[in-house]
Tab-separated table of C-alpha atoms in Angstrom:
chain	number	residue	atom	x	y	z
A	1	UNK	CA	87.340	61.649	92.365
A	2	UNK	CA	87.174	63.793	95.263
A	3	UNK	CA	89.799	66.401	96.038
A	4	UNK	CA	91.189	66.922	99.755
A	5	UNK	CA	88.853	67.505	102.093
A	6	UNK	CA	88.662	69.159	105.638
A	7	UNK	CA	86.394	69.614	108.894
A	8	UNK	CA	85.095	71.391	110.135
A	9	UNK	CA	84.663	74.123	107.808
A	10	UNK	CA	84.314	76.757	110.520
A	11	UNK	CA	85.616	76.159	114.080
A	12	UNK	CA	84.065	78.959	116.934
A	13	UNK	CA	86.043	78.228	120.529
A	14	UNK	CA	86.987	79.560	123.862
A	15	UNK	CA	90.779	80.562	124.826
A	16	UNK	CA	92.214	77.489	126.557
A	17	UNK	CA	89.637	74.764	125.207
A	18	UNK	CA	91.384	72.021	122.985
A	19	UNK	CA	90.336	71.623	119.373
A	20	UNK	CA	90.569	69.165	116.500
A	21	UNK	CA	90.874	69.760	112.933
A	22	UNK	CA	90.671	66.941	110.019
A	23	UNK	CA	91.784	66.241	107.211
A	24	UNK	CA	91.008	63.698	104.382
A	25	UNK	CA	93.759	63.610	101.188
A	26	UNK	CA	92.961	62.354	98.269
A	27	UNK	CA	92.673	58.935	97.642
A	28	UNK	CA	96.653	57.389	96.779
A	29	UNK	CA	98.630	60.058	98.029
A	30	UNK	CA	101.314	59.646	100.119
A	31	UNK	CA	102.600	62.898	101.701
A	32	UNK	CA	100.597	65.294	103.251
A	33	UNK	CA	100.699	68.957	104.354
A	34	UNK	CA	99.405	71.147	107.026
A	35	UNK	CA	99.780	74.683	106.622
A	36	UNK	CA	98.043	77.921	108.501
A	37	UNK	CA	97.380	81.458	106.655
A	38	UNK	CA	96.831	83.778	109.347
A	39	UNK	CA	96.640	88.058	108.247
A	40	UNK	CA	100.099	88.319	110.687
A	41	UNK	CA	101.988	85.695	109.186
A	42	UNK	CA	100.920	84.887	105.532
A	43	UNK	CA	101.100	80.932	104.677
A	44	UNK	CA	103.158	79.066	106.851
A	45	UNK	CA	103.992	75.358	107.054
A	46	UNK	CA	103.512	73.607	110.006
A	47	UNK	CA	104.054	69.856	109.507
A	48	UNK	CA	104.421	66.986	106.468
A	49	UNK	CA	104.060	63.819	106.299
A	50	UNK	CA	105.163	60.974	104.532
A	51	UNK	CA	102.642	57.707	105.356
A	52	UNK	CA	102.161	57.636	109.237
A	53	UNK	CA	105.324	59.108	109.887
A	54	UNK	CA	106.237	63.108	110.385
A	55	UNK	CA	109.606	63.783	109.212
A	56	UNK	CA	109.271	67.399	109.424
A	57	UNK	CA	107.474	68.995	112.534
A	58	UNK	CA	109.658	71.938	112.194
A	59	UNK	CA	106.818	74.634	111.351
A	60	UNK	CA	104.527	73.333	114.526
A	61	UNK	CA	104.699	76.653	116.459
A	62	UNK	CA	104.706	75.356	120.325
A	63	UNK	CA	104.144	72.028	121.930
A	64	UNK	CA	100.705	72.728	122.084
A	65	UNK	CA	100.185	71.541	118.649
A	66	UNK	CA	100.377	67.919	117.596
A	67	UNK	CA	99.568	66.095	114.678
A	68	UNK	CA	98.630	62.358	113.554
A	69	UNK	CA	97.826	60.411	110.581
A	70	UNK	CA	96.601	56.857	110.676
A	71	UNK	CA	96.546	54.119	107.905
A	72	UNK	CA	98.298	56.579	105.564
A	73	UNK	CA	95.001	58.502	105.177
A	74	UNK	CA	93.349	60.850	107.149
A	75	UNK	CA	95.128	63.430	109.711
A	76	UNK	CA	93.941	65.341	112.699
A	77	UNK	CA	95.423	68.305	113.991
A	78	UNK	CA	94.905	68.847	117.657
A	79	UNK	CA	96.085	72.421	119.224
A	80	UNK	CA	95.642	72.284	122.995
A	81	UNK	CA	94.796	75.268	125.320
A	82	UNK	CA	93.774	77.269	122.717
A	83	UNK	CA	94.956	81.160	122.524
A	84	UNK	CA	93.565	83.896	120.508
A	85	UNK	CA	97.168	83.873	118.322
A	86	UNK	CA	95.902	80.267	117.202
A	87	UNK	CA	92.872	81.752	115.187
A	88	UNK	CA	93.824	81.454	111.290
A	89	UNK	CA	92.785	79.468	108.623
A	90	UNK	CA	94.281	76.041	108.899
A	91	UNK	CA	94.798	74.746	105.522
A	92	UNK	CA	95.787	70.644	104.600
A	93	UNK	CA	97.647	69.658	100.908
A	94	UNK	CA	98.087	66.335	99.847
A	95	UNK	CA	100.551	65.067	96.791
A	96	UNK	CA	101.350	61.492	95.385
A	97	UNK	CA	104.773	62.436	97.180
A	98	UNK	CA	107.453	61.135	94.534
A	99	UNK	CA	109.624	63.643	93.462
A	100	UNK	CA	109.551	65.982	90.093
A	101	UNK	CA	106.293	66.374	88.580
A	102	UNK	CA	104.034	64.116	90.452
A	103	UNK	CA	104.212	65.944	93.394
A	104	UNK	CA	101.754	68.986	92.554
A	105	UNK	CA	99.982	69.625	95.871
A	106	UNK	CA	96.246	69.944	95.745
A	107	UNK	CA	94.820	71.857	98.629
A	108	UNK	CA	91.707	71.523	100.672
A	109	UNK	CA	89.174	74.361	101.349
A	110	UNK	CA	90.272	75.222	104.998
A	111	UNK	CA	88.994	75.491	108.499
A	112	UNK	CA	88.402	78.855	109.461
A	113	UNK	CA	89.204	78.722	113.303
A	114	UNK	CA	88.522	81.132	115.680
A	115	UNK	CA	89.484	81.522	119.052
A	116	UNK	CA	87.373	83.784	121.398
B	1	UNK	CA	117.636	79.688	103.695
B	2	UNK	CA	114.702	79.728	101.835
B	3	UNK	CA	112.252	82.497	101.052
B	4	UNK	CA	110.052	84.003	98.990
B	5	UNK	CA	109.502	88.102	98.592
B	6	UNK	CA	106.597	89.248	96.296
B	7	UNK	CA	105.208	92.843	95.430
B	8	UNK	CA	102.956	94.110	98.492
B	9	UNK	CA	99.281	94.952	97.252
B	10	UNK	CA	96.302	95.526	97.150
B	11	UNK	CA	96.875	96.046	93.359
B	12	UNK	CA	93.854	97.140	91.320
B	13	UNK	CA	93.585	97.702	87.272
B	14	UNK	CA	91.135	98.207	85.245
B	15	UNK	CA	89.230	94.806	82.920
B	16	UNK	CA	92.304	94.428	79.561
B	17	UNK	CA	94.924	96.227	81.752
B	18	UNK	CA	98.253	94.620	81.305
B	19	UNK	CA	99.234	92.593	84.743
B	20	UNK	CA	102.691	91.741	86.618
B	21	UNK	CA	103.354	91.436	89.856
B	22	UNK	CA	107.237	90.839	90.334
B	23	UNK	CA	108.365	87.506	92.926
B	24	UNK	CA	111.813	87.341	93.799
B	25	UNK	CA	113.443	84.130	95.758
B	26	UNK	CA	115.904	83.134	98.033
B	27	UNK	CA	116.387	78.963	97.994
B	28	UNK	CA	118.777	76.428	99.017
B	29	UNK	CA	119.407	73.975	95.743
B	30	UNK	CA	117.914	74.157	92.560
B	31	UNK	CA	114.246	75.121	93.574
B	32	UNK	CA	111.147	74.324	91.510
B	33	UNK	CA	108.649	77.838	91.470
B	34	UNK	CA	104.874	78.144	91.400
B	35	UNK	CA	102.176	80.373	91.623
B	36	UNK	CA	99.160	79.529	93.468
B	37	UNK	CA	95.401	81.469	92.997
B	38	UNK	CA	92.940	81.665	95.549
B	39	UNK	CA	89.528	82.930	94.242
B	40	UNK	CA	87.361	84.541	97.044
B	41	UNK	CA	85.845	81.618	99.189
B	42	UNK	CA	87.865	79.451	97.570
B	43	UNK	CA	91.237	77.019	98.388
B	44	UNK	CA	94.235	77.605	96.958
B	45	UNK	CA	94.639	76.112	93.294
B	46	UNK	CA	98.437	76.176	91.237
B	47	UNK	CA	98.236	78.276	88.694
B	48	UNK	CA	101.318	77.218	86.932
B	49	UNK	CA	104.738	76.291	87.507
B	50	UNK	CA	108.508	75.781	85.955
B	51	UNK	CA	111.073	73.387	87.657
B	52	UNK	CA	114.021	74.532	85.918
B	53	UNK	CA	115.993	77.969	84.558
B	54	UNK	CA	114.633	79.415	81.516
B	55	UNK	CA	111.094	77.714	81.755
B	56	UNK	CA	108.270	79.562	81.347
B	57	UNK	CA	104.833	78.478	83.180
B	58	UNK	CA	101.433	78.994	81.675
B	59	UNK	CA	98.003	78.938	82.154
B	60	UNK	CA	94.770	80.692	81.841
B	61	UNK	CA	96.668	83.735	79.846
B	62	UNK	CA	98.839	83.900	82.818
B	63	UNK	CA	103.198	83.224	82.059
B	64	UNK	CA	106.007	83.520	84.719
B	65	UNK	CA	109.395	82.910	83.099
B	66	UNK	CA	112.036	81.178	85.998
B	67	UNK	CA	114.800	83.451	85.768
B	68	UNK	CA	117.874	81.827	87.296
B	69	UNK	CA	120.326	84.924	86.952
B	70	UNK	CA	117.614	87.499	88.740
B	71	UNK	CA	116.335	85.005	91.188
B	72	UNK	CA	112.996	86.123	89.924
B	73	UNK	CA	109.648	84.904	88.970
B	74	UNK	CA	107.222	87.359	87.808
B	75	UNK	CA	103.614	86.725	87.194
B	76	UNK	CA	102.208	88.371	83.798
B	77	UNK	CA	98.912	88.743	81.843
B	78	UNK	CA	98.377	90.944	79.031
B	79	UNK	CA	94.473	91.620	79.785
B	80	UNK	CA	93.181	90.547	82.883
B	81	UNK	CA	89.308	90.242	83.603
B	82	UNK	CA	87.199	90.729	86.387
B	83	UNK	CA	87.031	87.074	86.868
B	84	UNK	CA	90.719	87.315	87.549
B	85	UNK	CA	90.328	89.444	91.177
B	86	UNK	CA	91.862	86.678	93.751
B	87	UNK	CA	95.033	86.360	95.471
B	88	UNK	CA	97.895	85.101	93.876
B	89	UNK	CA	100.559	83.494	96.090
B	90	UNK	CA	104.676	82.603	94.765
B	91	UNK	CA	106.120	80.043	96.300
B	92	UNK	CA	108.979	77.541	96.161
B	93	UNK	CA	109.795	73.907	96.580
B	94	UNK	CA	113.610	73.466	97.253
B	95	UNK	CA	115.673	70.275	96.934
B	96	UNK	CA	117.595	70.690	99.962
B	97	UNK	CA	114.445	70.302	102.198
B	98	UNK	CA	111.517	68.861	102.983
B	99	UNK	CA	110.234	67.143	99.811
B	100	UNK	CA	107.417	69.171	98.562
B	101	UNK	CA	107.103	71.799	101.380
B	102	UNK	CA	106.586	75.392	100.202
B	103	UNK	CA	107.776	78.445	101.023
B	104	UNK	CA	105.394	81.247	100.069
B	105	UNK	CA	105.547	84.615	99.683
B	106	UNK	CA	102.775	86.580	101.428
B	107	UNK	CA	100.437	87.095	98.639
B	108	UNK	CA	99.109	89.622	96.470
B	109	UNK	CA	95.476	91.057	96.444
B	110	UNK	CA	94.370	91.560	92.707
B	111	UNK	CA	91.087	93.325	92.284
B	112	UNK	CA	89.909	94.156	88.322
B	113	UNK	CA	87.092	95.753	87.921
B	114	UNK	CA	84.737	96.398	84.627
């Protein structure tokens, strides 16, 4: 089975363009994470979600960011107007999403983005 | 709130050098505690985990013992190998938030050379 999976791998853009990350969870699992690890900041959580729905947004740093998931599955995270503060490494978790033990978060490798 | 504060590094030791770096926690509830690797190129994997006081985690020759009465959670290895040079990352899940978001700690560079 494949673990969570993101694209692009490495994202290159200009201050002010608009950019979209992805993210595929593994296959059955409910909630999923976005997180960023930037050298500043260390890991922080930007939003989860449970299905479709976002219960938490809390961690989403302006209203330039937004994020969707469709048919429970994959997610895109979209930061408008890019600024240089938005380069990190944009990381996505996915769990089964029940509580206790079956929800162990598995990660995803990461877009590197990079904003010029 | 809830937070996590582990040891600044870069920390570097020598291959069968005895390892801890120290975690301590802030949380909201009864949290559950991890630590989290991330091997150079790699994405972050749990290393191991314990959900209540008194549990000890395991894996891999690593142990962290939840210690409810020191808020701590300190990551130990009695002879790390060069194999072992990642970052290692505490973290938290708390009860009183969002389910399964964590709150990590800012992570520790661990370098072991031959």
């Amino acid at each position: 089975g494949a673990g969570v999976s993101q694209s692009p791998s490495n994202k290159v853009t200009e201050k002010g363009k608009d950019v979209e990350l992805r993210c595929d969870p593994i296959s059955g699992h409910t909630a999923l994470y976005w997180y960023r690890q930037s050298l500043g900041q260390g890991l922080e959580f930007l939003i989860y979600f449970q299905g479709n729905s976002a219960p938490d947004k809390s961690g989403l740093p302006s209203d330039r960011f937004s994020a969707e998931r469709t048919g429970g599955s994959v997610s895109t995270l979209t930061i408008q107007r890019t600024q240089q503060e938005d380069s990190a490494v944009y990381l996505c978790a996915s769990s089964l999403g029940d509580s206790g033990r079956r929800n162990e978060q598995f990660f995803g490798p990461g877009t590197r983005l990079t904003v010029l | 709130g809830n937070s996590v504060t582990q040891m600044e590094g870069p920390v570097t030791l020598s291959e069968e050098a005895f390892l801890t770096i120290n975690c301590t926690y802030t949380a909201t509830g009864y949290p559950s505690l991890f630590w989290y690797v991330q091997y150079p190129g790699e994405g972050l994997q749990l290393l191991l985990k314990a959900t209540k006081a008194d549990d000890k985690g395991s894996n891999k020759g690593f142990e962290a013992t939840y210690r409810k009465e020191t808020t701590s959670f300190h990551l130990e290895k009695g002879s790390v190998q060069v194999s072992d040079s990642a970052v290692y990352f505490c973290a938290l899940t708390s009860r009183g938030s969002t389910l399964g978001r964590l709150y990590f700690g800012r992570g520790t560079q661990l370098t072991v050379w031959p």
